[in-house]
């Protein structure tokens, strides 16, 4: 029986994460950054665990932590790539979300009361320049960190000798 590769599991998991994100945002009308993100993280975690458990079924009995981590790494990098591309496209196609964040930032600066209108305008312009790269960086770091953590913990448990 041919097993699905870790990369393909990552692509499938990433596609499911994108589908869920779109369902929550467009179908349920939930904010993009809401508590529903935990469902996305759960799918991501389940995908990593799926890849590692599938390897455990087919791997030799003396498989090491390194081999399990490598398998998980292939999976979570593919899923992370899908999510980063999705975040880029999502924010590019939904400028109203970016504009709402800029307006919220301006409101917070006005409430502080210690900024001139010129400073606030410059801050908004700076935020517009860095918003998408910042969101892509945050998404990349968060998914890679979470993927490495889940993979390390799961691989640690699976690779223990009895």
mmCIF file of C-alpha atoms in Angstrom:
data_model
loop_
_atom_site.group_PDB
_atom_site.id
_atom_site.type_symbol
_atom_site.label_atom_id
_atom_site.label_comp_id
_atom_site.label_asym_id
_atom_site.label_seq_id
_atom_site.Cartn_x
_atom_site.Cartn_y
_atom_site.Cartn_z
ATOM 1 C CA UNK A 1 0.000 0.000 0.000
ATOM 2 C CA UNK A 2 1.417 3.370 -0.993
ATOM 3 C CA UNK A 3 1.335 5.922 1.768
ATOM 4 C CA UNK A 4 0.729 9.614 1.221
ATOM 5 C CA UNK A 5 3.966 11.582 1.521
ATOM 6 C CA UNK A 6 4.451 13.992 4.402
ATOM 7 C CA UNK A 7 4.599 16.893 1.952
ATOM 8 C CA UNK A 8 1.256 15.912 0.434
ATOM 9 C CA UNK A 9 -0.243 15.528 3.910
ATOM 10 C CA UNK A 10 0.974 19.055 4.600
ATOM 11 C CA UNK A 11 -0.581 20.355 1.398
ATOM 12 C CA UNK A 12 -3.861 18.600 2.202
ATOM 13 C CA UNK A 13 -3.820 19.913 5.775
ATOM 14 C CA UNK A 14 -3.013 23.420 4.546
ATOM 15 C CA UNK A 15 -5.871 23.269 2.033
ATOM 16 C CA UNK A 16 -8.265 22.192 4.790
ATOM 17 C CA UNK A 17 -7.018 25.040 6.992
ATOM 18 C CA UNK A 18 -7.648 27.532 4.168
ATOM 19 C CA UNK A 19 -11.116 26.095 3.569
ATOM 20 C CA UNK A 20 -11.962 26.398 7.264
ATOM 21 C CA UNK A 21 -10.638 29.960 7.396
ATOM 22 C CA UNK A 22 -12.784 30.936 4.432
ATOM 23 C CA UNK A 23 -15.819 29.163 5.883
ATOM 24 C CA UNK A 24 -15.464 30.981 9.210
ATOM 25 C CA UNK A 25 -14.909 34.379 7.569
ATOM 26 C CA UNK A 26 -17.261 34.255 4.582
ATOM 27 C CA UNK A 27 -19.762 31.624 5.726
ATOM 28 C CA UNK A 28 -20.128 32.357 9.438
ATOM 29 C CA UNK A 29 -19.090 36.038 9.139
ATOM 30 C CA UNK A 30 -16.562 35.700 11.961
ATOM 31 C CA UNK A 31 -13.580 38.063 12.147
ATOM 32 C CA UNK A 32 -10.429 36.713 10.505
ATOM 33 C CA UNK A 33 -8.569 36.931 13.802
ATOM 34 C CA UNK A 34 -11.066 35.345 16.182
ATOM 35 C CA UNK A 35 -11.302 32.407 18.550
ATOM 36 C CA UNK A 36 -12.224 30.266 15.552
ATOM 37 C CA UNK A 37 -8.491 30.282 14.743
ATOM 38 C CA UNK A 38 -8.159 27.555 17.381
ATOM 39 C CA UNK A 39 -10.012 25.204 15.022
ATOM 40 C CA UNK A 40 -7.391 25.988 12.394
ATOM 41 C CA UNK A 41 -4.599 25.244 14.891
ATOM 42 C CA UNK A 42 -6.310 21.991 15.823
ATOM 43 C CA UNK A 43 -6.399 20.887 12.185
ATOM 44 C CA UNK A 44 -2.724 21.862 11.850
ATOM 45 C CA UNK A 45 -1.812 19.857 14.947
ATOM 46 C CA UNK A 46 -3.872 16.881 13.787
ATOM 47 C CA UNK A 47 -2.104 16.953 10.423
ATOM 48 C CA UNK A 48 1.299 16.810 12.084
ATOM 49 C CA UNK A 49 0.236 13.981 14.386
ATOM 50 C CA UNK A 50 -1.284 12.147 11.409
ATOM 51 C CA UNK A 51 2.026 12.326 9.520
ATOM 52 C CA UNK A 52 3.996 11.050 12.505
ATOM 53 C CA UNK A 53 1.615 8.232 13.394
ATOM 54 C CA UNK A 54 1.512 7.146 9.770
ATOM 55 C CA UNK A 55 5.314 6.994 9.757
ATOM 56 C CA UNK A 56 5.234 4.961 12.958
ATOM 57 C CA UNK A 57 3.100 2.333 11.202
ATOM 58 C CA UNK A 58 5.537 1.960 8.321
ATOM 59 C CA UNK A 59 8.892 2.764 9.964
ATOM 60 C CA UNK A 60 11.303 0.262 11.411
ATOM 61 C CA UNK A 61 10.982 -0.439 15.113
ATOM 62 C CA UNK A 62 14.244 1.396 15.751
ATOM 63 C CA UNK A 63 13.111 4.673 14.121
ATOM 64 C CA UNK A 64 14.677 7.648 15.861
ATOM 65 C CA UNK A 65 13.461 11.012 17.022
ATOM 66 C CA UNK A 66 15.364 12.485 14.086
ATOM 67 C CA UNK A 67 13.422 10.473 11.507
ATOM 68 C CA UNK A 68 10.088 11.365 13.095
ATOM 69 C CA UNK A 69 11.006 15.037 13.357
ATOM 70 C CA UNK A 70 12.124 15.077 9.709
ATOM 71 C CA UNK A 71 8.768 13.647 8.651
ATOM 72 C CA UNK A 72 6.852 16.179 10.732
ATOM 73 C CA UNK A 73 9.063 18.973 9.408
ATOM 74 C CA UNK A 74 8.211 18.125 5.804
ATOM 75 C CA UNK A 75 4.542 18.168 6.695
ATOM 76 C CA UNK A 76 4.405 21.394 8.674
ATOM 77 C CA UNK A 77 6.565 23.343 6.216
ATOM 78 C CA UNK A 78 4.143 22.490 3.394
ATOM 79 C CA UNK A 79 1.111 23.470 5.493
ATOM 80 C CA UNK A 80 2.835 26.693 6.598
ATOM 81 C CA UNK A 81 3.587 27.613 2.985
ATOM 82 C CA UNK A 82 -0.073 27.181 2.064
ATOM 83 C CA UNK A 83 -1.183 29.360 4.988
ATOM 84 C CA UNK A 84 1.344 32.120 4.262
ATOM 85 C CA UNK A 85 0.238 32.297 0.628
ATOM 86 C CA UNK A 86 -3.379 32.325 1.781
ATOM 87 C CA UNK A 87 -2.762 35.172 4.262
ATOM 88 C CA UNK A 88 -1.085 37.221 1.532
ATOM 89 C CA UNK A 89 -3.961 36.710 -0.899
ATOM 90 C CA UNK A 90 -6.583 37.219 1.817
ATOM 91 C CA UNK A 91 -5.245 40.588 2.976
ATOM 92 C CA UNK A 92 -4.578 41.679 -0.602
ATOM 93 C CA UNK A 93 -8.176 40.922 -1.608
ATOM 94 C CA UNK A 94 -9.704 42.361 1.588
ATOM 95 C CA UNK A 95 -8.305 45.885 1.962
ATOM 96 C CA UNK A 96 -11.201 46.775 4.275
ATOM 97 C CA UNK A 97 -9.595 44.647 6.984
ATOM 98 C CA UNK A 98 -6.295 46.487 6.613
ATOM 99 C CA UNK A 99 -8.089 49.843 6.597
ATOM 100 C CA UNK A 100 -9.988 48.914 9.766
ATOM 101 C CA UNK A 101 -6.694 48.083 11.486
ATOM 102 C CA UNK A 102 -5.214 51.415 10.373
ATOM 103 C CA UNK A 103 -8.277 53.265 11.685
ATOM 104 C CA UNK A 104 -8.068 51.393 14.991
ATOM 105 C CA UNK A 105 -4.398 52.291 15.305
ATOM 106 C CA UNK A 106 -5.158 55.962 14.586
ATOM 107 C CA UNK A 107 -7.939 55.917 17.190
ATOM 108 C CA UNK A 108 -5.554 54.474 19.803
ATOM 109 C CA UNK A 109 -2.929 57.110 19.025
ATOM 110 C CA UNK A 110 -5.535 59.869 19.327
ATOM 111 C CA UNK A 111 -6.660 58.497 22.701
ATOM 112 C CA UNK A 112 -3.104 58.645 23.990
ATOM 113 C CA UNK A 113 -3.211 62.356 23.331
ATOM 114 C CA UNK A 114 0.538 62.850 23.013
ATOM 115 C CA UNK A 115 0.868 62.665 19.202
ATOM 116 C CA UNK A 116 0.510 65.425 16.653
ATOM 117 C CA UNK A 117 -1.709 64.910 13.613
ATOM 118 C CA UNK A 118 1.452 64.824 11.468
ATOM 119 C CA UNK A 119 2.941 62.062 13.623
ATOM 120 C CA UNK A 120 -0.278 60.079 13.407
ATOM 121 C CA UNK A 121 -0.374 60.454 9.604
ATOM 122 C CA UNK A 122 3.265 59.334 9.310
ATOM 123 C CA UNK A 123 2.565 56.376 11.589
ATOM 124 C CA UNK A 124 -0.384 55.335 9.427
ATOM 125 C CA UNK A 125 1.696 55.586 6.257
ATOM 126 C CA UNK A 126 4.454 53.508 7.857
ATOM 127 C CA UNK A 127 1.902 50.929 8.980
ATOM 128 C CA UNK A 128 0.498 50.725 5.432
ATOM 129 C CA UNK A 129 3.985 49.996 4.080
ATOM 130 C CA UNK A 130 4.768 47.218 6.553
ATOM 131 C CA UNK A 131 1.351 45.676 7.182
ATOM 132 C CA UNK A 132 1.414 42.769 4.720
ATOM 133 C CA UNK A 133 5.097 41.890 5.279
ATOM 134 C CA UNK A 134 4.460 42.060 9.033
ATOM 135 C CA UNK A 135 1.419 39.782 8.808
ATOM 136 C CA UNK A 136 3.329 37.326 6.602
ATOM 137 C CA UNK A 137 6.232 37.315 9.050
ATOM 138 C CA UNK A 138 3.970 36.760 12.032
ATOM 139 C CA UNK A 139 2.092 33.964 10.250
ATOM 140 C CA UNK A 140 5.294 32.265 9.124
ATOM 141 C CA UNK A 141 6.936 32.436 12.538
ATOM 142 C CA UNK A 142 3.827 31.342 14.415
ATOM 143 C CA UNK A 143 3.117 28.302 12.230
ATOM 144 C CA UNK A 144 6.775 27.237 12.072
ATOM 145 C CA UNK A 145 7.185 27.580 15.842
ATOM 146 C CA UNK A 146 3.940 25.761 16.580
ATOM 147 C CA UNK A 147 4.777 23.059 14.014
ATOM 148 C CA UNK A 148 8.253 22.505 15.454
ATOM 149 C CA UNK A 149 6.878 22.338 18.985
ATOM 150 C CA UNK A 150 4.092 19.888 18.163
ATOM 151 C CA UNK A 151 6.441 17.789 16.043
ATOM 152 C CA UNK A 152 9.129 17.674 18.733
ATOM 153 C CA UNK A 153 6.693 16.687 21.477
ATOM 154 C CA UNK A 154 4.908 14.081 19.370
ATOM 155 C CA UNK A 155 8.154 12.671 17.951
ATOM 156 C CA UNK A 156 9.539 12.486 21.478
ATOM 157 C CA UNK A 157 6.609 10.377 22.632
ATOM 158 C CA UNK A 158 6.487 8.166 19.561
ATOM 159 C CA UNK A 159 10.237 7.496 19.410
ATOM 160 C CA UNK A 160 10.565 6.411 23.048
ATOM 161 C CA UNK A 161 11.775 2.853 23.373
ATOM 162 C CA UNK A 162 9.654 0.556 25.463
#
